Coordinates of C-alpha atoms in Angstrom, one line a residue:
M1 CA 81.4 109.5 132.3
E2 CA 80.3 106.3 133.8
Y3 CA 83.0 103.2 134.0
V4 CA 81.2 100.2 133.2
D5 CA 82.0 96.4 132.2
N6 CA 81.3 94.5 129.2
N7 CA 77.6 94.2 130.1
L8 CA 77.6 98.0 130.5
Q9 CA 76.9 97.5 134.0
P10 CA 78.6 100.0 136.6
I11 CA 81.8 98.7 138.2
S12 CA 82.2 98.7 141.5
E13 CA 83.6 101.4 143.6
E14 CA 87.2 99.8 144.4
L15 CA 87.5 98.7 140.7
R16 CA 86.6 102.3 139.4
T17 CA 89.2 103.7 141.7
R18 CA 91.9 101.2 140.7
F19 CA 91.6 101.9 137.2
L20 CA 91.5 105.5 137.6
S21 CA 94.7 105.1 139.5
L22 CA 96.1 103.3 136.7
K23 CA 94.7 106.3 134.2
S24 CA 96.5 108.7 136.4
F25 CA 99.7 106.7 136.3
L26 CA 99.7 106.2 132.6
S27 CA 99.0 109.9 132.5
E28 CA 102.1 111.2 134.2
Q29 CA 104.0 108.4 132.0
D30 CA 102.6 110.0 129.0
K31 CA 103.4 113.6 130.6
A32 CA 107.1 112.2 131.2
G33 CA 107.4 111.2 127.1
R34 CA 107.6 107.4 128.3
L35 CA 104.2 106.5 126.4
L36 CA 101.9 108.3 124.0
F37 CA 97.9 107.9 124.5
L38 CA 96.0 107.9 121.4
F39 CA 92.7 107.7 120.2
R40 CA 90.6 106.2 117.3
G41 CA 86.9 107.0 116.5
E42 CA 85.0 104.4 115.1
E43 CA 81.2 103.4 114.6
Q44 CA 80.4 100.5 116.6
R45 CA 78.9 98.4 113.7
N46 CA 82.1 98.5 111.7
I47 CA 83.7 96.8 115.0
R48 CA 81.0 94.4 115.0
R49 CA 81.4 93.4 111.5
R50 CA 85.2 92.9 112.0
L51 CA 84.7 90.9 115.0
T52 CA 82.1 88.1 113.7
S53 CA 82.2 85.6 111.1
G54 CA 79.6 85.7 108.4
G55 CA 77.2 88.0 109.8
L56 CA 76.8 85.9 113.1
G57 CA 74.9 88.1 115.5
I58 CA 76.2 88.5 118.9
E59 CA 75.5 90.6 121.8
T60 CA 76.9 93.8 122.5
N61 CA 78.6 92.6 125.6
E62 CA 80.2 89.9 123.5
V63 CA 81.4 92.6 120.9
F64 CA 83.2 94.3 123.8
E65 CA 84.7 91.2 125.2
R66 CA 86.2 90.3 121.4
A67 CA 87.5 93.6 121.2
F68 CA 89.5 93.3 124.5
Y69 CA 90.9 89.8 123.4
F70 CA 91.5 90.3 119.5
G71 CA 92.1 94.0 119.3
D72 CA 91.0 96.1 116.3
K73 CA 93.0 95.6 113.3
A74 CA 94.3 97.0 109.8
R75 CA 92.1 96.7 106.8
H76 CA 95.2 94.3 105.4
F77 CA 93.7 91.9 108.1
S78 CA 90.2 92.2 107.5
V79 CA 89.2 93.2 103.8
D80 CA 92.6 93.0 101.8
T81 CA 92.2 89.9 99.8
F82 CA 94.5 88.6 97.1
N83 CA 94.0 87.8 93.4
T84 CA 96.4 85.5 91.1
E85 CA 98.0 88.7 90.1
R86 CA 98.6 90.4 93.4
N87 CA 102.4 90.3 94.0
F88 CA 102.7 93.5 96.1
L89 CA 102.0 94.1 99.9
T90 CA 101.3 90.7 100.1
G91 CA 102.5 90.6 104.0
I92 CA 103.4 92.9 106.9
N93 CA 107.2 92.6 106.1
D94 CA 106.8 92.6 102.5
C95 CA 109.6 94.6 101.1
S96 CA 109.8 93.2 97.6
D97 CA 110.8 95.2 94.4
E98 CA 107.0 94.8 93.5
T99 CA 106.1 96.3 96.5
L100 CA 108.4 99.1 96.3
L101 CA 107.5 99.7 92.6
F102 CA 103.7 99.7 93.7
I103 CA 104.2 102.3 96.3
Y104 CA 106.5 104.4 94.2
R105 CA 103.7 104.7 91.5
R106 CA 100.9 105.0 93.9
I107 CA 102.7 108.0 95.4
C108 CA 103.1 109.4 92.0
E109 CA 99.3 109.0 91.4
S110 CA 98.4 110.5 94.7
L111 CA 100.4 113.5 93.8
E112 CA 98.5 114.3 91.1
D113 CA 94.9 113.3 92.5
P114 CA 92.7 116.5 93.0
R115 CA 91.3 115.2 96.0
V116 CA 94.3 115.9 98.1
L117 CA 96.2 118.2 95.7
S118 CA 95.9 121.1 97.8
Q119 CA 97.4 119.4 101.0
V120 CA 100.1 118.0 98.5
N121 CA 101.1 121.3 97.5
K122 CA 101.1 122.5 101.5
N123 CA 103.1 119.7 102.7
T124 CA 105.4 118.3 100.0
S125 CA 108.3 119.9 98.8
R126 CA 109.1 120.8 95.2
E127 CA 112.1 118.1 95.3
F128 CA 109.6 115.4 96.7
R129 CA 107.1 116.0 94.0
D130 CA 109.5 116.2 91.4
F131 CA 111.2 113.2 92.3
F132 CA 107.9 111.0 92.3
L133 CA 106.6 112.6 89.1
N134 CA 109.5 111.7 87.0
Q135 CA 109.2 108.1 86.0
H136 CA 112.5 107.7 85.1
N137 CA 113.5 107.8 89.1
Q138 CA 111.9 104.3 89.6
H139 CA 114.8 102.8 89.3
D140 CA 116.6 105.2 91.9
F141 CA 114.0 104.6 94.4
L142 CA 114.1 101.0 94.2
Q143 CA 117.9 100.9 94.3
R144 CA 118.2 103.1 97.1
I145 CA 115.9 101.3 99.3
N146 CA 117.5 98.3 98.4
Q147 CA 121.0 99.6 99.6
A148 CA 119.5 99.9 103.3
Y149 CA 122.0 98.8 105.8
T150 CA 120.0 95.9 107.4
S151 CA 116.4 94.3 106.7
E152 CA 114.9 96.5 109.5
T153 CA 116.2 99.8 107.9
K154 CA 114.8 98.7 104.6
L155 CA 111.4 98.0 106.2
K156 CA 111.5 101.5 108.0
A157 CA 111.9 103.2 104.6
R158 CA 109.0 101.3 103.3
D159 CA 106.9 101.9 106.2
Y160 CA 107.8 105.9 105.5
F161 CA 106.5 106.0 102.0
L162 CA 103.4 103.4 102.8
Y163 CA 102.7 106.1 105.7
F164 CA 102.2 108.9 103.1
L165 CA 100.2 106.7 101.0
H166 CA 97.7 105.8 104.0
I167 CA 97.2 109.0 105.4
A168 CA 96.2 110.1 101.9
G169 CA 93.1 108.0 102.2
S170 CA 91.3 106.9 99.1
A171 CA 94.0 109.0 97.2
G172 CA 96.3 106.7 98.3
I173 CA 95.6 103.0 99.4
R174 CA 92.9 101.7 101.7
K175 CA 92.3 98.1 101.5
E176 CA 95.9 97.3 101.3
T177 CA 96.7 99.4 104.2
M178 CA 98.9 97.7 107.2
F179 CA 98.1 100.7 109.5
V180 CA 95.3 101.7 111.7
S181 CA 94.8 105.4 112.0
T182 CA 94.8 107.2 115.4
T183 CA 95.1 111.0 116.6
T184 CA 96.6 112.3 120.0
D185 CA 93.6 114.4 120.1
R186 CA 90.3 113.0 121.6
R187 CA 88.2 115.7 119.9
I188 CA 89.7 114.5 116.1
A189 CA 88.8 110.9 117.0
R190 CA 85.2 112.1 118.2
G191 CA 85.1 113.3 114.6
F192 CA 85.7 110.6 113.0
S193 CA 83.7 108.0 115.2
K194 CA 80.6 109.2 112.9
A195 CA 80.1 108.8 109.2
V196 CA 78.6 111.8 107.5
N197 CA 74.6 111.8 107.4
R198 CA 74.5 108.6 109.2
N199 CA 72.9 108.0 112.5
S200 CA 75.2 104.9 114.2
S201 CA 76.7 104.3 117.7
R202 CA 80.0 106.1 117.9
I203 CA 82.7 104.7 119.9
I204 CA 86.7 105.8 120.9
F205 CA 89.2 103.6 121.3
H206 CA 91.6 104.9 124.2
Y207 CA 94.9 103.4 123.4
F208 CA 98.6 103.9 124.4
I209 CA 102.2 102.9 123.0
P210 CA 105.2 102.7 125.1
Q211 CA 108.5 104.1 123.9
P212 CA 110.5 103.8 121.8
F213 CA 107.9 104.6 119.5
H214 CA 108.7 103.8 116.5
V215 CA 108.5 100.3 117.0
H216 CA 104.9 100.6 117.4
A217 CA 103.7 103.3 114.9
I218 CA 104.8 105.9 112.3
A219 CA 104.2 109.8 112.5
P220 CA 107.1 112.0 111.3
W221 CA 106.1 114.3 113.8
V222 CA 106.3 111.8 117.0
A223 CA 109.8 110.8 116.3
D224 CA 112.2 111.5 113.2
H225 CA 113.4 108.0 113.6
H226 CA 112.0 107.1 109.8
Q227 CA 112.9 109.8 108.4
R228 CA 116.6 109.9 109.6
I229 CA 116.5 106.6 107.8
V230 CA 115.0 107.9 104.5
N231 CA 117.6 110.8 104.4
A232 CA 120.5 108.5 104.9
L233 CA 119.3 106.5 101.6
R234 CA 119.2 110.1 100.1
L235 CA 115.7 109.7 99.0
P236 CA 113.2 112.9 99.2
T237 CA 111.2 113.3 102.4
Y238 CA 107.7 115.2 103.0
K239 CA 106.9 117.5 105.6
S240 CA 107.4 116.2 109.4
T241 CA 103.9 117.3 110.2
G242 CA 102.4 114.7 107.9
L243 CA 99.8 115.5 105.0
F244 CA 97.1 116.4 107.1
P245 CA 98.5 118.0 110.1
K246 CA 95.6 118.9 111.9
Q247 CA 94.7 115.3 112.3
Q248 CA 97.5 114.9 114.3
E249 CA 97.9 111.3 113.3
V250 CA 99.7 108.3 114.4
S251 CA 99.6 105.2 112.1
V252 CA 99.8 102.3 114.5
K253 CA 101.1 99.3 112.8
G254 CA 99.3 96.1 112.2
A255 CA 96.5 96.7 114.9
L256 CA 95.3 98.2 118.1
F257 CA 96.5 95.2 120.1
P258 CA 94.2 94.2 123.1
H259 CA 96.8 94.4 125.7
F260 CA 97.4 98.4 125.3
I261 CA 93.5 99.5 124.9
L262 CA 92.5 101.4 128.0
G263 CA 89.1 100.7 127.3
I264 CA 86.0 101.9 124.6
E265 CA 84.3 105.2 125.0
L266 CA 80.7 105.0 124.0
V267 CA 80.3 108.4 122.7
D268 CA 76.2 109.1 122.8
E269 CA 75.7 107.0 126.3
K270 CA 78.7 108.9 128.0
K271 CA 79.9 105.5 129.2
F272 CA 83.6 104.2 129.3
V273 CA 83.9 100.3 129.1
I274 CA 87.1 99.3 130.7
N275 CA 89.3 97.0 129.3
S276 CA 88.1 93.6 131.0
N277 CA 91.7 92.4 131.3
F278 CA 92.4 95.0 133.9
N279 CA 90.9 92.8 136.5
E280 CA 92.4 89.5 135.5
Y281 CA 96.1 88.3 136.8
D282 CA 98.3 90.8 138.2
N283 CA 97.0 93.7 136.1
K284 CA 95.5 95.9 138.1
L285 CA 98.5 95.6 140.8
N286 CA 101.6 96.3 138.5
F287 CA 101.1 99.4 136.7
E288 CA 104.7 99.8 135.9
S289 CA 104.5 96.5 133.8
V290 CA 101.3 97.7 132.2
S291 CA 102.8 100.7 130.9
R292 CA 105.7 99.2 129.4
Q293 CA 104.0 95.8 127.9
G294 CA 100.7 96.2 128.4
F295 CA 97.9 93.9 130.0
F296 CA 98.5 90.7 130.4
I297 CA 96.1 88.4 128.3
D298 CA 95.7 84.5 128.2
Q299 CA 95.2 84.2 124.5
S300 CA 96.0 80.6 124.7
D301 CA 93.0 79.7 122.5
F302 CA 93.7 82.7 120.0
H303 CA 94.2 80.5 117.2
S304 CA 90.8 78.6 117.6
R305 CA 88.6 81.7 118.4
I306 CA 90.1 83.9 115.4
F307 CA 88.0 81.8 113.0
D308 CA 84.5 83.0 114.6
T309 CA 86.1 86.8 113.9
G310 CA 85.6 88.4 110.3
Y311 CA 89.4 88.7 110.2
I312 CA 91.2 86.7 107.1
R313 CA 94.7 87.3 108.7
W314 CA 96.3 87.9 111.9
G315 CA 99.3 89.4 113.3
Q316 CA 101.8 89.6 116.1
T317 CA 104.6 91.6 117.5
D318 CA 107.5 91.3 120.1
L319 CA 107.2 94.8 121.0
A320 CA 110.8 95.3 119.7
G321 CA 109.4 96.5 116.1
N322 CA 109.5 92.8 114.8
F323 CA 106.3 91.7 113.1
E324 CA 104.6 88.7 111.6
S325 CA 101.4 88.3 109.9
N326 CA 99.4 84.8 109.2
D327 CA 96.5 83.8 107.3
V328 CA 93.6 82.5 109.2

């Protein structure tokens, strides 16, 4: 694997050695359970489309530069437009009754969708299926989540059931999703980096999240934080390994923030584009800080530059589990 900069030029031996030292340090943190390495396979053209406005043609190096500045956001931030009748999932923190009822009904529909029926039967209990397939339980679902102790636990309960719909794909929700799919297995990400029967430039985002994992992402098999909340609300749960266990999916909330992107692997070219922010400020000197808070990035002109991308809204987090979303 050749380590390169945004221009796909080999980086200096000194920078390469330092970057490999960071990767080694983070690997030890991963083994100690202090952070989690994640991978997301994509087609380069999809990234280019999200990072440009109105089909604006930009050079490949600019694509990477923008990726390391804006990150890669959930569909909710790029293609999820609202019509006048839309009153559900209108924001990353939307826990309205309309949203909860939408989630309930979509779970009911997905449980009977032939595209995922075999996975549903393998990974959900009869109790779970019976609860959601009985329309009379809508009121109980709504009431129990609204009885959550705090707005935070209510949001975690919403995310737990939203995760079920997210991993169900087209049988669940797609454009409304507020999660970004990743996996802990690079080989699986590689498989998702290319659409069936389509020649494309394959890429893999190398990403990480620090502890506590539940403030950044949801995956029942990583931590049972969300599931404990749902149990306390006396609502049925699904199998802890998720609907598609072999995919080892971790759904990152909101976006792959650029601060936690180690780099972008160009699968076919066998190159690794390191995050350009590594060589800025004190990022290449303070590995401990990077492991906990990601790379420091000067995003002072973010609000003006976002208009040059294809994103229709953007989000932010305080790394403590609190998220906000704003329209462009």
